[in-house]
Short mmCIF file of C-alpha atoms in Angstrom, two decimals:
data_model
loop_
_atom_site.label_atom_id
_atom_site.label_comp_id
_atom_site.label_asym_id
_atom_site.label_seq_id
_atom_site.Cartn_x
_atom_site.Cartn_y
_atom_site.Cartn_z
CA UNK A 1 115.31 101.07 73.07
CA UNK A 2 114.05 97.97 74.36
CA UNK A 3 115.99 96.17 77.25
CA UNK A 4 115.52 92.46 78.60
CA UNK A 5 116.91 91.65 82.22
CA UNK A 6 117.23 88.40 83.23
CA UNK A 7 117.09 87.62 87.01
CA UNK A 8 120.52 88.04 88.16
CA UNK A 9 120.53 91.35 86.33
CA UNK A 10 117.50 92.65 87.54
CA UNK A 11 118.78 91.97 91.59
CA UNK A 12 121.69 93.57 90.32
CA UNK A 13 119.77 96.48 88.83
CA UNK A 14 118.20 96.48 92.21
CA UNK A 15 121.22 96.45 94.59
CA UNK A 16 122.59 99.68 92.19
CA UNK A 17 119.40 101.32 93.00
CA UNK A 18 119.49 100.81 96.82
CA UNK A 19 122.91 101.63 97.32
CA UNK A 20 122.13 105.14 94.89
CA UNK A 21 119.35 105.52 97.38
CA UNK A 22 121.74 104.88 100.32
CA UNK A 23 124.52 107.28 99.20
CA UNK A 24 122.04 109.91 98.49
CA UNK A 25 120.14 109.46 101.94
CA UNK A 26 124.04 109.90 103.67
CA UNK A 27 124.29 112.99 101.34
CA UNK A 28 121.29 115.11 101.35
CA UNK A 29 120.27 116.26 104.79
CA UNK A 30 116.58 117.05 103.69
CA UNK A 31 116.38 113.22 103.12
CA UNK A 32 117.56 112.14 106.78
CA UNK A 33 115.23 114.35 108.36
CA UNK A 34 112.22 113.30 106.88
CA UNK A 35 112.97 109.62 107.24
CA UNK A 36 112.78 108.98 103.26
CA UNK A 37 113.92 105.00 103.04
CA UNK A 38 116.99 104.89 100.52
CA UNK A 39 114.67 102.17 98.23
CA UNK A 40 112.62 104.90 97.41
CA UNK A 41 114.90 107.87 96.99
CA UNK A 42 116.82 105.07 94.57
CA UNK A 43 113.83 104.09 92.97
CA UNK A 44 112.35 107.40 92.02
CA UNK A 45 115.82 108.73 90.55
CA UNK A 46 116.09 105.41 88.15
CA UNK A 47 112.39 105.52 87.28
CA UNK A 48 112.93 109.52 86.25
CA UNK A 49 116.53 108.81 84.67
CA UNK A 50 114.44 106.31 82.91
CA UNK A 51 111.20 106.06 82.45
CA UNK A 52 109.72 109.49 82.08
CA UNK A 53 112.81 110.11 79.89
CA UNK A 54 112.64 107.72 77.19
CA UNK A 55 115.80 106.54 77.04
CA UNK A 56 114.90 103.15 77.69
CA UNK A 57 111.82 100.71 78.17
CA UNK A 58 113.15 98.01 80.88
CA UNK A 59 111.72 94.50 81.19
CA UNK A 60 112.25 93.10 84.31
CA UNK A 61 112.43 89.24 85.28
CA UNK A 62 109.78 89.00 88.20
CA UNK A 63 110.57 85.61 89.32
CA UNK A 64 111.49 86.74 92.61
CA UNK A 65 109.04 89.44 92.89
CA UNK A 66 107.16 87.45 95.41
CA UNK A 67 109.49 85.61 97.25
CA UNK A 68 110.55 89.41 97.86
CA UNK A 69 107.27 90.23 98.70
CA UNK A 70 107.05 87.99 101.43
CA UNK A 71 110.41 88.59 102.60
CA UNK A 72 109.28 92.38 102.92
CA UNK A 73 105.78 91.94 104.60
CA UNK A 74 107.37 89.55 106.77
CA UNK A 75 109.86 91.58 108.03
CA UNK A 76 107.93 94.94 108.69
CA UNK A 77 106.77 93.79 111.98
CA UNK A 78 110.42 92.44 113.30
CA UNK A 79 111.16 95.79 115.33
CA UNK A 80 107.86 95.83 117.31
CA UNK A 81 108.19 94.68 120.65
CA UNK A 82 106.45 95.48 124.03
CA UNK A 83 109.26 98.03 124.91
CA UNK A 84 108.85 100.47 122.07
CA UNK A 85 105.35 100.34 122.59
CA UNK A 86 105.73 101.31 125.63
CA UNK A 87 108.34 104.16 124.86
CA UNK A 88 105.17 105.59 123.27
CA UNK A 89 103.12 106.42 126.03
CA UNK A 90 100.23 108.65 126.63
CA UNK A 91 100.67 109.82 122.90
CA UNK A 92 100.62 106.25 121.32
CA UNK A 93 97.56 105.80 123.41
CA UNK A 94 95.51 108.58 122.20
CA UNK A 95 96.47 107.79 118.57
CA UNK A 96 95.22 104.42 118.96
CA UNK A 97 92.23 105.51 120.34
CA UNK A 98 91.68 108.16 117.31
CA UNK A 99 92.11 105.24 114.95
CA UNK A 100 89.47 102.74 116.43
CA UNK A 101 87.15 105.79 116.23
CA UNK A 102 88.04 106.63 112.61
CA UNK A 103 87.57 102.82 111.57
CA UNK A 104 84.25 102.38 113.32
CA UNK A 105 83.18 106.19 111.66
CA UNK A 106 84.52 104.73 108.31
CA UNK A 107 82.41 101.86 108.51
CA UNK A 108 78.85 103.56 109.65
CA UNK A 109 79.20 106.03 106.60
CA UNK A 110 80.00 102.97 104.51
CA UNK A 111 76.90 101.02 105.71
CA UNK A 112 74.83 104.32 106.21
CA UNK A 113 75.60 105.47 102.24
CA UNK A 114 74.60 101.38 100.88
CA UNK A 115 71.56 101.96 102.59
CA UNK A 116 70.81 105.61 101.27
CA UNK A 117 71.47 104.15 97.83
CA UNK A 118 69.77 100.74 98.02
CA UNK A 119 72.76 98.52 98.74
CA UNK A 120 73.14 95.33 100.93
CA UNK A 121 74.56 96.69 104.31
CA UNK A 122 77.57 93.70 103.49
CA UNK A 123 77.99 95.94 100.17
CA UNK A 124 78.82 99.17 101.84
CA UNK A 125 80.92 97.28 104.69
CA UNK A 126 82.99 95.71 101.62
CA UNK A 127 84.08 99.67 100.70
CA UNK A 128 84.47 100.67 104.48
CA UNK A 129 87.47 99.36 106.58
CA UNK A 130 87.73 95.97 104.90
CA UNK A 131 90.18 96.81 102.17
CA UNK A 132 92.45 98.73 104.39
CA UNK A 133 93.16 95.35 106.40
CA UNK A 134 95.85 93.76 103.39
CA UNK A 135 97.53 97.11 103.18
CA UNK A 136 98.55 100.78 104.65
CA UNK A 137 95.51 102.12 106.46
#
């Protein structure tokens, strides 16, 4: 069965989702203590209900998909601020220290493997840290 959502239906489709997310985050206690985000708990329940049944193939209106984008990267930095930095002390330090040393470590293998294979040194840096800047890394 094939299924066409327009935009307004595929927000709506979305807000369902969220709030199933939500009311199973409240719910399930396994959930709230490992900080799973209610988008995702909702999201992976409709994409099994759905998608690796069968029942239906869903095409969704992205029209919004990056205005929502935007909205989201946007707003991931909103609750940094100087005092919860702060709150993380000696810890927060030492982590930030282990990550400068992973990067740099990432980025001499990089250039150190172009170089045992014959590559431009710019080559290997391109599969080091570079792609980690746009996303999670």
């Amino acid at each position: 069965m094939n299924i066409t959502l327009d935009m307004y239906q595929t927000i709506a489709v979305a807000v369902i989702v969220l709030m199933a997310g939500a009311f199973l985050k409240k719910r399930i206690s396994f959930l709230q203590k490992f900080c799973i985000p209610a988008p995702v708990i909702g999201g992976l329940l409709f994409a099994i209900l759905l998608y690796m049944t069968g029942v239906a193939v869903i095409d969704f209106d992205d029209t919004l998909k990056e205005v929502c984008m935007v909205f989201f990267f946007t707003s991931v930095g909103f609750q940094a601020n100087l005092k919860v930095l702060k709150s993380g002390g000696k810890s927060l330090i030492v982590f930030l220290f282990l990550v400068i040393m992973l990067i740099v470590m990432q980025n001499f293998s990089a250039i150190g493997l172009a170089n045992l294979i014959g590559l431009d040194s710019l080559t290997g840096m391109t599969t080091g840290s570079i792609p980690m800047v746009g996303g999670h890394g």
